[in-house]
Coordinates of C-alpha atoms and ligand atoms in Angstrom, one line a residue:
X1 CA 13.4 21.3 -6.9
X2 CA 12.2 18.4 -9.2
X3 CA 11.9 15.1 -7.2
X4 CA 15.4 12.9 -7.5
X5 CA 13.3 9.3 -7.0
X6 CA 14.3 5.8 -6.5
X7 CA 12.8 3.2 -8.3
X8 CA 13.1 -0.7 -8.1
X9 CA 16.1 -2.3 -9.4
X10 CA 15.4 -5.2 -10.5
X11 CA 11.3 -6.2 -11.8
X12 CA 10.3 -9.8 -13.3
X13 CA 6.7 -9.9 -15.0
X14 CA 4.9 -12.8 -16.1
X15 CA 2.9 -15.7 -15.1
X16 CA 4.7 -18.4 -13.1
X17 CA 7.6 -16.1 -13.1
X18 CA 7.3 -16.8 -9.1
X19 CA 9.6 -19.8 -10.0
X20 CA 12.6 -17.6 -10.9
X21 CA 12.9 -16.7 -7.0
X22 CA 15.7 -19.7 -6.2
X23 CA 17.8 -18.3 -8.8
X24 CA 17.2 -14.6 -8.0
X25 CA 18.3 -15.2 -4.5
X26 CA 21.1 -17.8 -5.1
X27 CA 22.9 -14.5 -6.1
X28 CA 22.1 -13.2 -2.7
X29 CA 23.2 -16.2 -0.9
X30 CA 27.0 -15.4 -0.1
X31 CA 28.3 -18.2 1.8
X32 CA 26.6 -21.4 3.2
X33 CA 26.2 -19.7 6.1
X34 CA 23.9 -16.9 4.7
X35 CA 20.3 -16.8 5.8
X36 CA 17.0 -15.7 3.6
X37 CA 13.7 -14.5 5.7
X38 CA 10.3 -15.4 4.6
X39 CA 8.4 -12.7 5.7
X40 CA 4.5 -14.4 4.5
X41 CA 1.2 -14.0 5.0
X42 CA -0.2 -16.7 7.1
X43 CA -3.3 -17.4 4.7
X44 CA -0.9 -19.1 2.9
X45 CA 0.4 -21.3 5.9
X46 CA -1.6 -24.4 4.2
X47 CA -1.7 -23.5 0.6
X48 CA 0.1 -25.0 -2.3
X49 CA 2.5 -21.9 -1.9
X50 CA 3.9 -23.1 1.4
X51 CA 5.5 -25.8 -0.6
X52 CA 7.1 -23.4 -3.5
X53 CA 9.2 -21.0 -1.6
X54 CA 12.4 -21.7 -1.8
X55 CA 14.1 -22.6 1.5
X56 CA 17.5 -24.1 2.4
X57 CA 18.4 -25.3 5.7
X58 CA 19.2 -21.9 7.6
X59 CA 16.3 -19.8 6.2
X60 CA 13.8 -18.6 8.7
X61 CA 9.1 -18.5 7.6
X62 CA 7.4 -16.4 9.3
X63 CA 4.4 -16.2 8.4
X64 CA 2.8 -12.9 8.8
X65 CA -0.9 -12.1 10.4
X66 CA -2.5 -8.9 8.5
X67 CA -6.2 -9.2 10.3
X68 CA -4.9 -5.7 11.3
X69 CA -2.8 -3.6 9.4
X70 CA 0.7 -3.0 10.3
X71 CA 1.7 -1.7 13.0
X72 CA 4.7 -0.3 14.0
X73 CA 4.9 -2.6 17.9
X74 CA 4.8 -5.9 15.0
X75 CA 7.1 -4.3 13.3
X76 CA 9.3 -4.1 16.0
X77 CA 8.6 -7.3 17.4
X78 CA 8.9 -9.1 14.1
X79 CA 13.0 -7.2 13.7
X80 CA 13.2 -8.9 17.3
X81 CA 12.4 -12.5 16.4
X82 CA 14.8 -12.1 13.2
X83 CA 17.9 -10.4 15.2
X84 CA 17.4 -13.4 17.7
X85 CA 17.6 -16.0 15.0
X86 CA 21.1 -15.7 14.5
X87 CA 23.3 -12.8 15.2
X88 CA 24.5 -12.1 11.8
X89 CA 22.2 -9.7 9.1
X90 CA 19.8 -12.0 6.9
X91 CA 20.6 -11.8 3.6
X92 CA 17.3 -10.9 2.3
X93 CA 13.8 -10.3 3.6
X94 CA 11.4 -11.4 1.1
X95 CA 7.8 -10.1 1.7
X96 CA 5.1 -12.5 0.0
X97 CA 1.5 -10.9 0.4
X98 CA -0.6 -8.1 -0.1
X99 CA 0.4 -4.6 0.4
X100 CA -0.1 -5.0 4.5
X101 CA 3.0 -8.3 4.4
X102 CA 5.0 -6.3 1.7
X103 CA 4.9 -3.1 4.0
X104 CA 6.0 -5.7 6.9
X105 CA 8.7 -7.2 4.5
X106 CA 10.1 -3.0 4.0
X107 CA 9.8 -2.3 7.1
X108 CA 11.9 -5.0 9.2
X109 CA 14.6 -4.6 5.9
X110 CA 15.1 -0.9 7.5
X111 CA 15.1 -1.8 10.8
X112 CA 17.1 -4.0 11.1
X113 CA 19.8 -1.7 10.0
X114 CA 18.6 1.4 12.2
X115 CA 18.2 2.2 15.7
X116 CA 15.0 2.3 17.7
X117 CA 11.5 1.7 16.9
X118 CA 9.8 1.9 13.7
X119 CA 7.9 4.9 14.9
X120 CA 10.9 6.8 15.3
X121 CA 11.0 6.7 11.5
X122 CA 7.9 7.5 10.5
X123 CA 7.7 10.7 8.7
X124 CA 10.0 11.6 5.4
X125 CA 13.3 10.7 4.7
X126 CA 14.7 9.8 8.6
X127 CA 16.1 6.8 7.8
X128 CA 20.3 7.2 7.8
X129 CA 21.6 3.3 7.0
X130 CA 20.8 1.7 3.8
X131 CA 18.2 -1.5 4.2
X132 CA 19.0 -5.0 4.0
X133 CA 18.6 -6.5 0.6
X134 CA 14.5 -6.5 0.3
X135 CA 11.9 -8.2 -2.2
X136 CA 8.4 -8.0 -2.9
X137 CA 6.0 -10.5 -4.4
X138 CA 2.5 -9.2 -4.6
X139 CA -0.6 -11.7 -3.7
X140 CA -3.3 -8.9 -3.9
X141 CA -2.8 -6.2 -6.4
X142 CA -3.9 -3.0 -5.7
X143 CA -2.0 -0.8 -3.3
X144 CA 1.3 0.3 -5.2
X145 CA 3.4 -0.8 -2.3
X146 CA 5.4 -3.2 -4.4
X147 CA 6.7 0.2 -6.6
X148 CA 6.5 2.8 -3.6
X149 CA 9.0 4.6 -1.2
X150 CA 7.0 4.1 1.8
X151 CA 5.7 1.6 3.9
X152 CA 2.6 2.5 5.9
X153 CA 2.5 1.8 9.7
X154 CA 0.3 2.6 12.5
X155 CA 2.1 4.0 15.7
X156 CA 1.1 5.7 19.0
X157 CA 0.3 8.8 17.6
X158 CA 0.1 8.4 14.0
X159 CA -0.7 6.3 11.1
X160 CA 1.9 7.4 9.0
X161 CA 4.9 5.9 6.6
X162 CA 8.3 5.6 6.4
X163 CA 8.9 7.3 3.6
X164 CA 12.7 6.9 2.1
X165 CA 14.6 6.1 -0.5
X166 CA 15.7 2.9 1.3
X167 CA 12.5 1.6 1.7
X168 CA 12.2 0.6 -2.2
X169 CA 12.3 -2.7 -2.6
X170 CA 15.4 -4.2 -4.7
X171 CA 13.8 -6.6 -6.8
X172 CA 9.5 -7.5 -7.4
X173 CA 8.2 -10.6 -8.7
X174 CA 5.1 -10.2 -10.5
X175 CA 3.4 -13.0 -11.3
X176 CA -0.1 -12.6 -11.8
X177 CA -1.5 -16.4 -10.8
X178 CA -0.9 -15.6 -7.3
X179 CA -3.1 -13.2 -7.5
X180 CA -6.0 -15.6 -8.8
X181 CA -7.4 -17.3 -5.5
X182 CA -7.8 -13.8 -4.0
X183 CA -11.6 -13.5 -2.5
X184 CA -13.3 -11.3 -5.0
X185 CA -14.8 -8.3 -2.6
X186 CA -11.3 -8.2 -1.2
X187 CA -9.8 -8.2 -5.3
X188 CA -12.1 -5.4 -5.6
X189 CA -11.6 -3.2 -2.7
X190 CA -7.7 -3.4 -3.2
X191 CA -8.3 -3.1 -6.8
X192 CA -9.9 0.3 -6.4
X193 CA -7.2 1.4 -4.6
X194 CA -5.8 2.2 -7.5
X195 CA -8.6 3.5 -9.3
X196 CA -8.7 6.2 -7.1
X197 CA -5.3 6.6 -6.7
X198 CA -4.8 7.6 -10.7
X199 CA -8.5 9.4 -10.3
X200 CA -6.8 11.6 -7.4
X201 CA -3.0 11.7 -9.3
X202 CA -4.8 12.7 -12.4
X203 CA -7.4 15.6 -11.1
X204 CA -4.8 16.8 -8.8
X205 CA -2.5 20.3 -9.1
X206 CA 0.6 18.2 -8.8
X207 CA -0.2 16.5 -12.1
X208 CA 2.9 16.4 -14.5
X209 CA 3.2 14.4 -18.1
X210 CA 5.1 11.9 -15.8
X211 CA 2.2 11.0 -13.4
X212 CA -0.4 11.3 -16.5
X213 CA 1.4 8.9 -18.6
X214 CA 1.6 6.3 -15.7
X215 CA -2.1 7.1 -14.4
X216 CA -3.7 7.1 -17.8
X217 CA -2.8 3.8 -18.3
X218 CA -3.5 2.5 -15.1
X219 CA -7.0 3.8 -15.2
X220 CA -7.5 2.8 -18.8
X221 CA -6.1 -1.3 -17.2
X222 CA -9.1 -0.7 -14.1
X223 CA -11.2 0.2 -17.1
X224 CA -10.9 -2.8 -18.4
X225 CA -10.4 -5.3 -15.8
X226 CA -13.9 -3.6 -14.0
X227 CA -16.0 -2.9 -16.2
X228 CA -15.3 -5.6 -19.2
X229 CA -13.7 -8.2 -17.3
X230 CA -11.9 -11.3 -19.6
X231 CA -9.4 -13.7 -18.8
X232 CA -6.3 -12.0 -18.3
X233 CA -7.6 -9.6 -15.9
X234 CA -4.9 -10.8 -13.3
X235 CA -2.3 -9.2 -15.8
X236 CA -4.1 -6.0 -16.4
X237 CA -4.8 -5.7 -12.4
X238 CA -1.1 -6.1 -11.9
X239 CA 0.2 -3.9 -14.3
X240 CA -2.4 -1.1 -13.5
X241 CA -1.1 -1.2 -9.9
X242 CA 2.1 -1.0 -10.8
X243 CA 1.4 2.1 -12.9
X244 CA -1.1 3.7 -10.7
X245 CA 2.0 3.6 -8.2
X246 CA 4.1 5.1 -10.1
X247 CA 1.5 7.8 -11.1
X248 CA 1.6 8.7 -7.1
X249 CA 5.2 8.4 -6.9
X250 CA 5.6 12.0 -8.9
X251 CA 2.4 13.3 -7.9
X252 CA -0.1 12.7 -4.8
X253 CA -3.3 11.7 -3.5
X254 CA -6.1 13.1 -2.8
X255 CA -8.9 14.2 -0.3
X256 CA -10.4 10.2 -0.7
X257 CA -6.9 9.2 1.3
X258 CA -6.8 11.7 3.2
X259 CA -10.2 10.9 4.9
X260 CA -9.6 6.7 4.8
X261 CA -6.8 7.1 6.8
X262 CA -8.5 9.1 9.6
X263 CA -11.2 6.2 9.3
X264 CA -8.5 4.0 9.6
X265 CA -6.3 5.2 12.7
X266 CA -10.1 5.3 14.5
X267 CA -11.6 2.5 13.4
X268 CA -9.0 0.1 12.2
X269 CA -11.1 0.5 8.8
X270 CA -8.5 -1.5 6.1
X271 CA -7.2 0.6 3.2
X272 CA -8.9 -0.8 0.5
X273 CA -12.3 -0.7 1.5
X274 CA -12.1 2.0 4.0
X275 CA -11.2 4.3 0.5
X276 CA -14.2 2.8 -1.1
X277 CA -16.1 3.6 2.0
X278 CA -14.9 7.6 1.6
X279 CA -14.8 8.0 -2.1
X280 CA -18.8 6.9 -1.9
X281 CA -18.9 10.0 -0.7
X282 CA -16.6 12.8 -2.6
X283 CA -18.8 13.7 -5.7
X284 CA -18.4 17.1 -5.1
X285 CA -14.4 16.6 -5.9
X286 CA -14.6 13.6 -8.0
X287 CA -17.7 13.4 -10.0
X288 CA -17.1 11.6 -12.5
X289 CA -14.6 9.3 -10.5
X290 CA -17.5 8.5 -8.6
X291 CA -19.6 7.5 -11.1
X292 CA -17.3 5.2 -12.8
X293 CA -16.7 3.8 -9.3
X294 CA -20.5 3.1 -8.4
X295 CA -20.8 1.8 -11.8
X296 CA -17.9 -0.7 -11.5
X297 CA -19.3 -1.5 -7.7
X298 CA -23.0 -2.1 -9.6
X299 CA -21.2 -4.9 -12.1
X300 CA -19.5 -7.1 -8.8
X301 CA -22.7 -6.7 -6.9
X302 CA -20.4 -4.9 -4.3
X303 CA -22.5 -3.4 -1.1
X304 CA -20.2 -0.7 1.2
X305 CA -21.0 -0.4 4.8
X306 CA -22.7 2.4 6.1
X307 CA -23.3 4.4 9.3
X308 CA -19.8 3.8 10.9
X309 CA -19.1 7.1 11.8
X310 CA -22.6 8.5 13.1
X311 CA -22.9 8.1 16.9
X312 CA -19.4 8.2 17.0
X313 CA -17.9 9.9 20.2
X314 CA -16.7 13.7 19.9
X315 CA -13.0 13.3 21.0
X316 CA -12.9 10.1 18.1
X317 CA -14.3 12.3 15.7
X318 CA -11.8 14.9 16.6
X319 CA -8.8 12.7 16.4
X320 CA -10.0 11.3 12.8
X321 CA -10.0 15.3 11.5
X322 CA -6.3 15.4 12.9
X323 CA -4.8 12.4 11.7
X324 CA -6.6 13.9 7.6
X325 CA -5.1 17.1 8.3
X326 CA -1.5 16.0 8.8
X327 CA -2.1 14.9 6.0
X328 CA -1.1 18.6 4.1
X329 CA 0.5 17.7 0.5
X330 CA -2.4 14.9 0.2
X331 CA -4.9 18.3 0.6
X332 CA -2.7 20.9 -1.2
X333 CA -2.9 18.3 -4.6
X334 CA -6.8 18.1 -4.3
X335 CA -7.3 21.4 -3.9
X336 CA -4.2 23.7 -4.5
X337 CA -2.5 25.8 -2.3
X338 CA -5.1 27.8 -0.4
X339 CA -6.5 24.2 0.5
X340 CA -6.9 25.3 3.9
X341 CA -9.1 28.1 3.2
X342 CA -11.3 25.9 1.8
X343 CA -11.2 22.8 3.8
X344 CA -11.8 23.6 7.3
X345 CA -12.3 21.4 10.2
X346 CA -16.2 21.9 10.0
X347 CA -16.2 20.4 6.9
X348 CA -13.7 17.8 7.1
X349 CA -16.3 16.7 10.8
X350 CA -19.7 16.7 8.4
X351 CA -18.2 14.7 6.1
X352 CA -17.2 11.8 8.4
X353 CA -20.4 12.2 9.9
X354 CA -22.4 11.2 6.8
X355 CA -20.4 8.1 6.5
Ligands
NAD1 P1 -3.8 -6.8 2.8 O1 -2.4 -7.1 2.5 O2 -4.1 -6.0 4.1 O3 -4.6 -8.1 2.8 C1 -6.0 -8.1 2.9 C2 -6.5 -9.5 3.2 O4 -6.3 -10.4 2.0 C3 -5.8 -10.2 4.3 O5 -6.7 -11.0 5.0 C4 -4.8 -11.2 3.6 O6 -4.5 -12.3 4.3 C5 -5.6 -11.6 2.4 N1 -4.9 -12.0 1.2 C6 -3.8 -11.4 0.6 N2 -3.5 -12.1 -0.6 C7 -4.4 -13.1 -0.7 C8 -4.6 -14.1 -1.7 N3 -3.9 -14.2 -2.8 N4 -5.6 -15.0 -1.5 C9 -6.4 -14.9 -0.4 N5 -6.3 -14.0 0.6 C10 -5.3 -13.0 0.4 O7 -4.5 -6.0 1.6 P2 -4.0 -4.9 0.6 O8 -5.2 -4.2 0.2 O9 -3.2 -5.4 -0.5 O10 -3.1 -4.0 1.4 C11 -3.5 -3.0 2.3 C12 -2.3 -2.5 3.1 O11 -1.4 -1.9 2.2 C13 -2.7 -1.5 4.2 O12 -1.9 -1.8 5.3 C14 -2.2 -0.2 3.6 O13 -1.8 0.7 4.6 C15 -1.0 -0.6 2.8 N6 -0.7 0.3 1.7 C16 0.6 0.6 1.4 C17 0.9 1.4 0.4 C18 2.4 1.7 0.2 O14 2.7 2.4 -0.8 N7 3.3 1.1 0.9 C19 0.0 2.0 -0.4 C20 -1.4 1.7 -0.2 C21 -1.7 0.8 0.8
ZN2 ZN1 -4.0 3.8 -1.5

């Protein structure tokens, strides 16, 4: 069976194109008694930005905190606050961040439509009631989220997404000057998320002329906004993680993710530079990956932590091998279908313990 997938509906590109958002949701808006949530990141509680979104009288800010990523308790929490604002459905969530508040943004849209917790959804395709109209406007680019079918949580037992067709977002609003003020080390580590995700897409089994086209050109846009540089790098970043996104979308990742999120779900290591953190490490899968990598880490004089693992207790050590091997079609792309003959528990142990 070839993969059926959603994509976006609706996607506006360009710089300032942030100002379109009134007249994007005055379509939304169906009566005066309609209501729009602001679902932002709360860096931007005192920024120039504040003042730009586009709020009428009922509309509900929250402004999001992403010091850790999401979790599926906030999640929860957050559906709370919104279903106690007034009892009717908001008439759109509108996620303004990076991928940690657009994941937020995706995830209340479903819940608020479905019963439970999020971590009752979080695995492939449980969600049963369509989402509440849901936007994304990326402030870090990187990640994918604003192109992907999941949203990635952290729950009780797993760090794991909701993965569904519902979970697209309906419309994205690119704009690449709100991606300018971003702190550089954090540009890059987000940055590099997608350089490895079209370096994992693109040596991986589940590669197709789909997920080559998309990931070529991503990497070819990292290319350029790494290692050259120029001034409309914000573009290039933007468009390379919309594409490296869609590379993923109809292929995979790789043993690199596979790893970061058993670092994560341990150590609360962020995506971003948790992956630089593993991929540091995965010449034997990804030479020449690598190299580019420590190259383009060499030219923004970036430095990776070390030694988080080492000294690390037993049972931790054993719960970060579990949560990577859940992890099965991540392995079966990196290394085919015999994957597990080849990466055994040992080996998954001695390579967290070098990092
Ligand atoms: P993030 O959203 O976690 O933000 C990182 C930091 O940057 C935060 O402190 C945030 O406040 C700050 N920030 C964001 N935009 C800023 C700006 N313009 N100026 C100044 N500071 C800014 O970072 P991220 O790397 O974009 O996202 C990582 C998250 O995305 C993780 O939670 C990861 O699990 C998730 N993710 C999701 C997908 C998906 O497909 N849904 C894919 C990959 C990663
Ligand atoms: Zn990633």
């Amino acid at each position: 069976m070839f993969r059926n997938f959603k994509m976006i509906s609706r996607v506006v590109f360009g710089r300032g194109c942030f100002n379109q958002l009134d007249d994007i949701l005055a379509d939304k808006r169906a009566d005066d008694n309609s209501f729009v949530v602001f679902l932002v990141d709360d860096v931007f509680e005192n920024s120039a930005l504040k003042g730009r979104l586009p709020v009428k009288d009922r509309d509900l800010i929250i402004w999001v905190n992403v010091d850790d990523e999401p979790k599926t308790s906030y999640v929860d929490a957050l559906t709370k606050q919104v279903k106690a604002y007034v009892s009717d459905l908001p008439a759109g969530i509108i996620g303004i961040g990076g991928g940690s508040t657009m994941d937020l943004a995706k995830a209340v849209s479903l819940m608020l439509t479905n019963p439970g917790s999020a971590s009752d959804y979080q695995g492939w395709d449980l969600i049963k009631n369509p989402a509440v109209y849901h936007a994304g406007i990326p402030t870090l680019s990187g990640t994918g989220a604003e192109v992907s079918r999941t949203t990635v949580l952290t729950g009780p037992e797993k760090k794991l997404g909701i993965n569904s067709d519902h979970t697209v977002f309906d419309q994205i609003i690119l704009d690449p000057e709100l991606i300018a003020g971003a702190p550089a080390d954090q540009r890059f580590y987000t940055g590099m998320d997608t350089y490895i995700h079209c370096v994992e897409s693109l040596n991986g089994t589940y590669l197709n002329a789909f997920s080559k086209a998309y990931g070529e050109k991503s990497i070819d846009l990292c290319r350029e906004v790494f290692l050259d540089g120029g001034t409309d790098s914000d573009d290039k970043l933007m468009m390379a993680s919309y594409c490296g996104g869609m590379s993923i979308a109809y292929s995979q990742v790789g043993v690199c993710h596979a790893l970061s999120y058993g670092l994560s779900f341990v150590l609360g290591t962020h995506h971003g530079i948790g992956n630089c953190i593993v991929f540091d490490y995965l010449d034997e899968y990804y030479p020449e990956g690598v190299n580019e990598f420590r190259r383009m880490m060499e030219k923004h004089g970036i430095t990776l932590p070390r030694n988080l693992v080492a000294g690390l207790e037993e049972d931790k050590l054993d719960k970060m091998t579990d949560v990577a091997l859940v992890l099965e079609p991540l392995w079966e792309n990196a290394l085919g279908k015999d994957w597990k003959k080849i990466m055994t528990r040992e080996k998954i142990k001695a390579m967290y313990k070098r990092m």
